[in-house]
XYZ file of N, CA and C in Angstrom:
657
model
N -28.044 -1.415 -5.710
C -28.327 -1.554 -4.592
C -28.244 -0.032 -4.113
N -29.176 -0.052 -2.647
C -29.579 1.397 -2.393
C -29.026 0.921 -1.094
N -28.522 2.230 -0.600
C -28.626 2.536 0.648
C -29.080 2.044 2.111
N -29.893 2.500 1.651
C -31.201 1.654 2.951
C -31.550 0.073 2.952
N -30.945 -0.270 1.891
C -30.603 -1.745 2.199
C -29.578 -2.482 3.020
N -28.666 -1.528 3.411
C -26.898 -1.245 4.205
C -26.936 -1.297 5.571
N -26.466 -2.026 6.081
C -26.994 -1.813 7.620
C -26.008 -0.348 8.114
N -26.756 0.269 9.687
C -25.957 1.322 9.577
C -24.789 1.290 10.141
N -24.572 0.270 10.831
C -23.056 -0.523 10.770
C -22.729 -2.119 10.899
N -21.595 -2.299 11.124
C -21.091 -3.687 11.239
C -19.976 -3.504 12.605
N -20.975 -4.419 13.084
C -19.689 -4.186 14.268
C -19.037 -5.929 14.175
N -18.290 -6.176 15.105
C -17.924 -7.223 15.603
C -16.265 -6.953 15.862
N -15.384 -7.938 15.804
C -14.266 -7.871 16.456
C -12.606 -7.175 15.113
N -13.698 -8.209 13.329
C -12.146 -7.278 11.945
C -12.957 -5.812 12.012
N -13.826 -5.370 13.015
C -13.823 -4.087 12.430
C -13.232 -3.104 13.276
N -11.885 -2.864 13.457
C -11.268 -2.242 14.163
C -10.784 -0.803 13.515
N -10.169 -0.378 14.293
C -9.759 0.568 14.344
C -8.017 0.122 14.090
N -6.649 0.900 13.511
C -4.943 0.799 14.161
C -5.038 1.208 14.798
N -5.754 2.730 15.509
C -5.172 2.960 17.319
C -4.853 2.080 18.290
N -6.146 1.512 18.155
C -6.555 0.244 19.166
C -5.708 -0.727 19.181
N -6.107 -1.599 17.772
C -4.949 -2.920 17.585
C -3.623 -2.530 17.680
N -2.820 -1.290 17.320
C -1.750 -1.613 18.347
C -1.374 -1.066 19.669
N -2.542 -1.292 19.887
C -2.387 -0.611 21.353
C -2.341 -2.396 22.653
N -3.097 -3.215 21.697
C -3.083 -4.742 21.737
C -2.375 -5.733 21.128
N -0.958 -5.474 21.391
C -0.554 -6.762 20.248
C -0.909 -7.310 20.854
N -0.806 -8.185 22.020
C -1.138 -9.436 22.381
C -2.071 -10.209 21.950
N -3.117 -9.659 21.236
C -4.192 -9.826 20.626
C -4.048 -10.558 18.834
N -2.773 -10.238 18.555
C -2.476 -10.661 16.972
C -1.215 -10.649 16.721
N -0.046 -10.479 17.910
C 1.295 -10.506 17.666
C 0.928 -12.020 18.327
N 2.218 -13.311 17.298
C 2.308 -14.436 18.487
C 3.700 -15.016 17.892
N 4.755 -15.767 19.225
C 6.222 -15.637 19.017
C 6.169 -16.941 19.253
N 6.722 -17.368 18.502
C 7.314 -19.045 18.587
C 7.999 -18.934 19.429
N 7.887 -20.549 19.818
C 8.843 -21.044 21.093
C 9.536 -22.558 20.697
N 10.553 -23.314 21.008
C 11.392 -23.826 20.658
C 11.095 -24.770 19.846
N 9.558 -25.573 20.356
C 8.891 -26.445 20.059
C 8.225 -26.303 18.653
N 8.305 -25.325 18.399
C 7.229 -25.078 17.569
C 8.016 -24.113 15.752
N 8.946 -23.800 16.677
C 10.213 -23.816 15.451
C 10.582 -25.141 14.658
N 10.863 -26.060 15.691
C 11.700 -27.767 15.372
C 10.567 -28.701 14.835
N 8.930 -27.900 15.189
C 8.178 -28.978 14.553
C 8.081 -28.933 12.814
N 7.853 -27.009 12.702
C 7.872 -26.434 11.734
C 8.667 -27.260 10.378
N 10.379 -26.720 11.047
C 11.400 -27.740 9.985
C 11.780 -28.487 9.837
N 10.903 -29.289 10.856
C 10.884 -31.371 10.539
C 9.964 -30.884 9.779
N 8.541 -30.574 9.593
C 7.418 -30.923 8.697
C 8.072 -30.337 7.604
N 8.949 -29.844 7.033
C 9.484 -28.408 5.908
C 10.820 -29.695 5.135
N 11.614 -30.157 6.353
C 12.517 -31.323 5.528
C 12.026 -32.716 5.008
N 10.683 -33.083 6.376
C 9.799 -33.873 5.750
C 9.799 -33.984 4.061
N 8.950 -32.929 3.865
C 7.938 -32.638 2.378
C 9.494 -32.447 1.660
N 11.089 -31.877 2.018
C 11.125 -31.421 1.010
C 11.455 -33.747 0.409
N 11.562 -33.677 1.724
C 12.508 -35.635 1.450
C 11.422 -35.737 0.544
N 9.558 -35.745 -0.222
C 9.660 -36.264 -0.839
C 9.625 -36.318 -3.000
N 10.668 -34.873 -2.286
C 10.853 -34.864 -3.976
C 9.576 -33.950 -4.638
N 8.807 -33.549 -4.571
C 7.643 -32.745 -4.845
C 7.646 -31.868 -4.815
N 7.063 -30.339 -5.910
C 7.090 -29.359 -6.175
C 6.427 -28.529 -5.317
N 6.872 -27.485 -4.842
C 6.568 -26.872 -3.707
C 5.023 -26.463 -3.821
N 4.622 -26.290 -5.055
C 3.005 -26.006 -5.238
C 1.761 -26.722 -5.024
N 2.715 -28.179 -4.746
C 1.860 -29.158 -4.456
C 1.613 -29.408 -2.932
N 1.911 -28.883 -2.517
C 2.128 -29.164 -0.783
C 0.553 -29.228 -0.508
N 0.570 -29.970 0.440
C -1.400 -30.286 1.131
C -0.726 -30.327 2.895
N -1.670 -29.942 3.671
C -1.147 -30.523 5.094
C -0.617 -31.694 5.183
N -1.911 -32.893 4.458
C -1.269 -34.094 5.536
C 0.466 -34.103 4.987
N 1.231 -33.664 3.651
C 2.377 -34.255 3.340
C 3.084 -33.250 4.694
N 2.592 -32.515 5.027
C 3.430 -31.415 6.250
C 2.374 -30.837 7.261
N 3.205 -32.543 7.957
C 2.794 -32.660 9.418
C 2.789 -32.139 10.564
N 2.031 -30.697 10.783
C 1.808 -30.291 12.321
C 1.346 -30.723 13.648
N 1.423 -32.118 14.784
C 0.220 -32.678 15.563
C 0.552 -31.263 16.312
N 1.343 -30.824 16.787
C 0.746 -29.684 17.949
C 0.592 -28.380 17.397
N 1.075 -28.456 16.157
C 0.961 -25.905 15.895
C -0.153 -26.508 14.872
N -0.641 -27.576 14.856
C -2.235 -27.434 13.579
C -2.608 -27.236 14.794
N -2.943 -27.032 16.069
C -4.121 -26.369 16.357
C -3.743 -25.378 17.054
N -3.055 -24.498 16.486
C -3.031 -23.125 16.515
C -3.631 -22.595 14.975
N -3.421 -23.255 14.342
C -3.627 -22.934 12.340
C -4.874 -22.971 12.611
N -5.900 -24.037 13.585
C -6.971 -24.129 13.697
C -7.689 -23.181 14.376
N -7.373 -22.887 15.039
C -8.092 -21.125 15.751
C -7.431 -19.633 14.462
N -6.700 -19.833 14.055
C -5.623 -19.101 12.782
C -7.474 -18.783 12.394
N -7.355 -20.546 11.470
C -8.123 -19.905 11.195
C -10.038 -19.525 11.214
N -9.786 -19.622 12.378
C -10.803 -18.653 13.132
C -11.209 -17.133 13.356
N -10.116 -16.774 13.673
C -9.270 -15.261 13.498
C -9.347 -14.686 12.613
N -8.887 -15.675 11.172
C -9.400 -14.935 10.413
C -10.199 -14.703 9.529
N -11.357 -15.914 9.769
C -13.205 -15.680 9.097
C -13.941 -15.344 10.421
N -13.475 -14.953 11.654
C -14.706 -14.476 12.830
C -14.232 -13.684 13.715
N -12.401 -13.147 13.158
C -11.919 -12.755 13.922
C -11.606 -10.957 13.742
N -10.137 -10.768 14.194
C -9.907 -9.442 13.107
C -9.268 -10.272 12.570
N -8.909 -10.923 11.433
C -9.055 -10.947 9.955
C -7.447 -10.662 10.522
N -6.603 -11.160 11.406
C -5.218 -11.145 10.204
C -4.031 -11.374 12.066
N -3.243 -12.247 11.445
C -2.254 -12.491 13.096
C -0.710 -12.417 12.755
N 0.531 -12.175 12.957
C 1.602 -11.983 12.944
C 1.921 -12.845 13.509
N 2.720 -13.540 12.943
C 4.052 -14.871 13.787
C 5.500 -14.301 13.612
N 5.962 -14.169 14.635
C 7.421 -14.292 14.495
C 8.282 -14.940 15.241
N 9.719 -15.035 15.234
C 10.380 -15.447 15.549
C 11.202 -16.612 14.939
N 10.472 -16.959 13.689
C 11.106 -17.713 13.023
C 12.602 -18.100 12.231
N 13.598 -18.344 12.455
C 15.084 -18.015 12.328
C 15.136 -18.208 11.327
N 14.639 -16.946 10.141
C 14.569 -17.481 8.561
C 16.501 -17.575 7.742
N 16.699 -16.415 8.917
C 18.372 -16.843 7.863
C 19.116 -17.831 8.019
N 18.797 -18.739 9.344
C 19.245 -20.224 9.214
C 18.744 -21.069 8.483
N 17.749 -21.083 7.131
C 16.720 -21.743 5.979
C 17.193 -21.586 5.100
N 17.807 -22.351 4.123
C 18.126 -22.616 2.654
C 16.741 -22.213 2.213
N 16.778 -21.687 1.362
C 15.721 -21.175 0.163
C 13.909 -21.338 0.190
N 14.319 -23.108 0.051
C 13.841 -24.143 0.221
C 12.813 -24.579 1.300
N 13.874 -24.406 2.643
C 13.422 -24.341 3.112
C 12.149 -23.492 3.976
N 12.559 -22.361 3.254
C 11.630 -21.357 3.907
C 10.695 -21.190 3.257
N 10.923 -21.502 1.660
C 9.319 -21.744 1.630
C 8.585 -22.707 1.483
N 9.194 -24.104 1.755
C 8.669 -25.332 1.925
C 7.406 -24.809 3.635
N 8.280 -24.547 4.473
C 7.153 -23.878 5.773
C 6.700 -22.807 5.446
N 6.305 -21.729 4.485
C 5.482 -20.769 4.138
C 4.595 -21.419 3.317
N 4.402 -22.222 2.716
C 3.685 -23.130 2.087
C 3.087 -24.019 2.401
N 3.942 -24.198 3.670
C 3.061 -25.884 4.298
C 2.160 -24.991 5.179
N 2.641 -24.079 6.108
C 1.577 -23.383 6.749
C 0.257 -22.581 6.162
N 0.622 -22.397 4.814
C -0.598 -22.127 4.232
C -1.439 -23.068 3.824
N -0.770 -24.296 3.464
C -1.882 -25.827 3.037
C -2.712 -26.328 4.229
N -2.492 -25.835 5.835
C -3.261 -25.822 7.102
C -4.251 -24.926 6.818
N -4.157 -23.663 6.065
C -5.315 -22.798 5.946
C -6.240 -22.639 4.574
N -5.715 -23.232 3.805
C -6.713 -23.152 2.483
C -5.920 -23.536 1.293
N -6.527 -23.242 0.081
C -5.512 -24.115 -1.296
C -4.772 -22.212 -1.931
N -3.894 -22.929 -2.149
C -2.859 -21.778 -2.785
C -3.084 -21.357 -4.693
N -3.594 -20.101 -4.167
C -3.704 -19.509 -5.735
C -1.752 -18.938 -6.654
N -2.491 -18.901 -7.188
C -1.111 -18.535 -8.109
C -0.917 -17.574 -8.427
N 0.382 -16.261 -8.092
C 0.545 -15.112 -7.619
C 0.278 -14.388 -9.015
N 0.748 -15.348 -10.237
C 0.994 -14.233 -11.691
C 0.813 -14.800 -12.676
N 0.648 -14.920 -14.289
C 0.462 -15.518 -15.499
C 1.177 -17.004 -15.171
N 1.976 -16.482 -15.589
C 3.328 -17.453 -15.037
C 2.968 -19.281 -14.477
N 2.133 -19.044 -13.814
C 1.157 -20.065 -12.311
C 2.082 -20.001 -11.086
N 2.745 -19.037 -10.578
C 3.579 -19.612 -9.429
C 3.198 -19.170 -8.398
N 3.704 -20.362 -7.064
C 2.827 -20.093 -5.979
C 3.325 -19.068 -5.165
N 4.167 -18.923 -4.877
C 5.182 -17.463 -4.720
C 5.857 -16.960 -5.305
N 5.653 -15.934 -4.942
C 6.475 -13.956 -5.970
C 6.972 -13.391 -4.753
N 7.703 -13.200 -5.095
C 8.700 -12.387 -3.793
C 8.445 -10.399 -4.219
N 8.610 -9.820 -3.396
C 8.902 -8.697 -3.156
C 9.896 -7.858 -3.070
N 10.498 -7.343 -4.261
C 11.756 -7.384 -3.772
C 11.785 -6.040 -5.007
N 12.808 -5.082 -5.072
C 13.014 -4.215 -5.128
C 14.153 -4.639 -6.380
N 13.622 -4.567 -7.287
C 14.674 -5.563 -8.655
C 15.484 -4.013 -9.946
N 14.841 -2.935 -9.623
C 15.293 -2.153 -10.253
C 14.518 -1.459 -11.262
N 13.309 -1.831 -11.764
C 13.049 -1.669 -13.331
C 11.333 -0.599 -12.475
N 11.163 0.051 -13.320
C 10.458 1.357 -13.595
C 8.832 1.110 -13.440
N 8.024 1.531 -12.165
C 7.386 1.415 -11.957
C 5.802 1.489 -12.626
N 6.560 2.746 -14.049
C 5.942 3.223 -14.668
C 5.716 2.177 -15.890
N 6.459 1.523 -16.189
C 5.924 0.570 -16.893
C 5.780 -0.413 -17.503
N 4.215 0.043 -18.036
C 2.314 -0.822 -17.835
C 2.646 -2.695 -17.711
N 4.239 -3.498 -17.626
C 4.609 -4.528 -18.041
C 4.707 -5.240 -16.704
N 5.322 -3.480 -16.123
C 5.546 -4.147 -14.390
C 4.863 -3.835 -12.762
N 5.365 -5.020 -12.196
C 4.104 -4.836 -11.201
C 4.826 -3.915 -9.540
N 4.110 -3.194 -8.657
C 4.707 -2.530 -8.274
C 5.381 -2.717 -7.279
N 5.505 -4.114 -6.615
C 6.236 -4.679 -5.098
C 7.122 -5.260 -5.907
N 7.896 -5.465 -8.105
C 9.159 -5.896 -8.101
C 9.814 -4.006 -8.185
N 9.641 -2.973 -7.200
C 10.527 -1.104 -7.535
C 10.229 -1.262 -5.558
N 10.826 -0.092 -6.208
C 10.794 0.749 -4.335
C 9.295 1.506 -3.883
N 8.843 1.842 -5.443
C 7.651 2.590 -5.191
C 5.957 1.913 -3.895
N 5.503 2.476 -3.294
C 4.672 2.408 -1.950
C 3.864 2.333 -2.583
N 3.539 0.809 -2.295
C 1.650 0.881 -2.547
C 0.599 1.219 -1.908
N -0.777 1.309 -3.086
C -1.327 1.746 -1.969
C -2.171 0.647 -1.081
N -3.301 1.304 -0.475
C -3.890 0.433 -0.054
C -5.588 -0.877 -1.273
N -5.055 -2.201 -1.356
C -6.180 -2.260 -2.054
C -6.812 -4.108 -2.007
N -6.524 -4.951 -2.556
C -7.723 -5.952 -2.279
C -6.724 -7.183 -2.808
N -6.443 -8.332 -2.768
C -5.809 -8.950 -3.238
C -7.037 -9.680 -4.026
N -6.398 -10.964 -4.813
C -8.020 -11.954 -5.448
C -7.829 -13.109 -4.684
N -7.765 -13.274 -3.539
C -7.579 -14.222 -2.367
C -8.409 -13.610 -1.406
N -8.819 -15.107 -0.085
C -9.431 -14.927 0.731
C -8.403 -14.514 1.725
N -7.116 -14.608 1.770
C -6.301 -15.077 2.314
C -4.620 -14.590 1.836
N -4.176 -13.458 2.201
C -2.783 -13.473 1.799
C -1.865 -13.256 3.032
N -0.904 -14.134 2.857
C 1.174 -14.561 3.541
C 1.816 -13.445 2.714
N 2.644 -13.154 3.948
C 4.065 -12.892 3.480
C 4.986 -12.959 4.632
N 5.913 -13.387 3.708
C 6.960 -13.641 5.194
C 8.441 -12.964 5.183
N 8.654 -12.859 5.741
C 9.842 -11.208 5.421
C 11.021 -12.661 6.062
N 12.102 -12.246 4.914
C 13.195 -13.104 5.154
C 14.202 -12.401 5.202
N 14.222 -10.603 4.365
C 15.559 -10.237 4.834
C 14.874 -8.786 5.141
N 15.291 -7.711 6.248
C 14.584 -6.553 6.108
C 15.527 -5.218 5.228
N 14.127 -4.300 4.908
C 14.922 -3.525 4.185
C 15.598 -3.043 4.382
N 16.544 -1.521 3.833
C 17.311 -1.067 4.680
C 17.019 0.227 4.749
N 15.296 0.315 4.578
C 15.291 1.399 5.145
C 13.243 1.376 4.595
N 12.664 1.939 5.409
C 10.810 1.405 5.082
C 10.335 -0.015 4.835
N 10.028 -0.707 4.144
C 9.387 -1.948 3.700
C 8.521 -2.288 4.519
N 7.647 -1.478 5.554
C 6.587 -1.653 6.512
C 5.882 -1.744 5.750
N 4.508 -3.095 6.265
C 3.380 -3.095 5.780
C 2.283 -2.067 6.765
N 0.882 -2.095 6.302
C 0.037 -1.596 6.606
C -1.337 -2.219 6.222
N -2.270 -2.352 7.266
C -3.407 -2.642 7.518
C -4.586 -1.997 7.536
N -5.687 -2.176 6.860
C -6.590 -1.040 6.949
C -8.140 -2.581 7.306
N -8.905 -2.017 7.961
C -10.629 -3.103 8.294
C -11.331 -2.304 7.455
N -11.970 -3.289 6.358
C -12.736 -3.538 5.456
C -13.942 -2.637 6.030
N -14.250 -3.693 7.145
C -15.623 -2.741 7.731
C -15.727 -1.713 8.747
N -14.637 -1.205 8.755
C -14.160 -0.309 9.363
C -14.639 1.350 7.785
N -13.774 0.647 6.721
C -14.296 1.838 5.797
C -15.794 1.497 5.945
N -16.129 0.827 5.567
C -17.674 1.173 5.540
C -18.119 2.046 6.133
N -18.149 1.259 7.984
C -18.890 2.221 8.932
C -18.358 3.430 8.476
N -17.147 4.070 8.492
C -16.991 5.608 7.927
C -17.601 5.647 6.693
N -17.349 5.710 5.817
C -18.146 5.523 4.727
C -19.543 5.726 4.465
N -20.026 4.715 5.712
C -21.860 4.908 5.755
C -22.209 6.164 6.535
N -21.119 6.747 7.490
C -21.635 7.861 7.977
C -21.177 9.297 7.518
N -20.379 9.036 6.706
C -20.345 10.586 6.067
C -19.977 10.680 4.088
N -19.992 9.081 3.784
C -20.626 9.270 1.785
C -21.353 8.215 2.262
N -22.708 8.585 2.532
C -23.937 6.977 2.074
C -23.644 6.986 0.865
N -23.966 8.096 0.370
C -24.282 8.155 -1.421
C -23.221 7.446 -2.111
N -21.577 7.156 -1.571
C -21.221 6.413 -2.529
C -21.121 5.166 -1.668
N -22.016 4.661 -0.517
C -21.249 3.563 0.029
C -21.002 1.981 -1.488
N -22.653 2.099 -2.007
C -23.126 1.356 -2.339
C -21.902 0.784 -3.132
N -21.402 1.718 -4.179
C -19.414 1.534 -5.230
C -18.705 0.565 -4.540
N -18.543 0.308 -2.944
C -17.917 -0.532 -2.411
C -18.030 -1.926 -2.913
N -19.247 -2.212 -3.091
C -19.305 -3.725 -3.432
C -19.455 -3.706 -5.102
N -19.262 -2.721 -5.754
C -18.698 -2.753 -7.373
C -18.354 -3.262 -7.430
N -17.803 -4.437 -8.648
C -16.378 -4.579 -9.212
C -15.938 -3.241 -9.578
N -14.586 -2.855 -9.632
C -13.591 -3.266 -10.634
C -12.640 -3.241 -11.355
N -11.914 -2.412 -12.281
C -11.048 -3.027 -13.212
C -9.767 -2.423 -12.332
N -9.106 -4.455 -12.111
C -7.567 -3.992 -11.873
C -6.268 -4.474 -12.906
N -5.676 -3.641 -13.713
C -4.416 -4.091 -14.559
C -3.949 -5.267 -13.868
N -3.821 -6.261 -14.900
C -2.848 -7.357 -15.008
C -1.589 -6.917 -14.904
N -1.129 -5.823 -15.331
C 0.534 -5.405 -15.772
C 1.063 -6.774 -16.398
N 0.038 -6.461 -17.463
C 1.081 -7.736 -18.607
C 0.770 -9.162 -18.290
N 0.698 -9.627 -17.130
C 0.248 -10.798 -16.895
C -0.797 -11.109 -17.435
N -1.033 -11.587 -18.944
C -2.805 -11.837 -18.814
C -2.468 -13.713 -19.162
N -3.256 -13.713 -18.554
C -3.442 -15.947 -19.116
C -3.904 -15.944 -20.939
N -4.393 -16.804 -21.083
C -5.050 -16.738 -22.441
C -6.085 -17.049 -22.332
N -6.439 -15.827 -23.017
C -8.089 -15.852 -23.820
C -8.946 -15.504 -21.959
N -7.997 -14.020 -21.365
C -8.562 -13.599 -20.360
C -8.363 -12.258 -20.951
N -9.184 -11.087 -19.878
C -8.990 -9.681 -20.527
C -7.477 -9.911 -19.374
N -6.711 -8.050 -20.319
C -6.110 -7.221 -19.794
C -6.223 -6.864 -18.545
N -7.133 -7.250 -17.798
C -7.451 -7.106 -16.649
C -8.851 -7.955 -16.064
N -8.564 -7.614 -14.454
C -9.531 -8.423 -13.491
C -10.352 -7.668 -12.692
N -11.318 -8.147 -13.003
C -12.376 -6.929 -11.459
C -12.860 -7.817 -10.864
N -12.543 -6.682 -9.087
C -12.977 -7.443 -7.725
C -13.037 -6.564 -7.176
N -14.562 -5.903 -5.657
C -14.596 -5.208 -5.414
C -13.711 -4.983 -4.476
N -13.516 -3.521 -4.118
C -12.817 -3.422 -3.055
C -13.124 -4.130 -2.080
């Protein structure tokens, strides 16, 4: 791939800069109202009553007659808008773990198809410091208190639910891949093509049968 084949600049709502987004939270922050919370809770209770595994949840089994309209719009935000949204106001402390998981996976089922988090096939993973050493090659960084650098996960959409605020730190940072492209195109065009090349990402000891100890994904 030659730089001459790449556009000078990529524009659009996903090519944002952090300070601009911070100044316009109304574009990406959504506060749930009482009716929406009640609908999510009812859908979770319905699914849990079926006795099915949380990893099998589908949109049809997690009915959201009204909130689904918002999730349809959210799909467009993820595909053609700024690319992210923060949903606030869910009283997770009032729910047991099964209900929390059902709500999280139920919303996800309206947006796409879940992918496993690790070699064991877990649909949900907990970002929590369990006291392990980040230098251990078989430890995932999200199991420690170490800061994670910017990275790309091997999925189209990533979701996080905050169950308990950290005593300190714990903030999530986002960056626009399109803005990275634009800056590199202007400042280091000689490196730009490398953004499109797969790079090896260590599986940290979680290697599925028949797979390499690393996976390759583009930045």
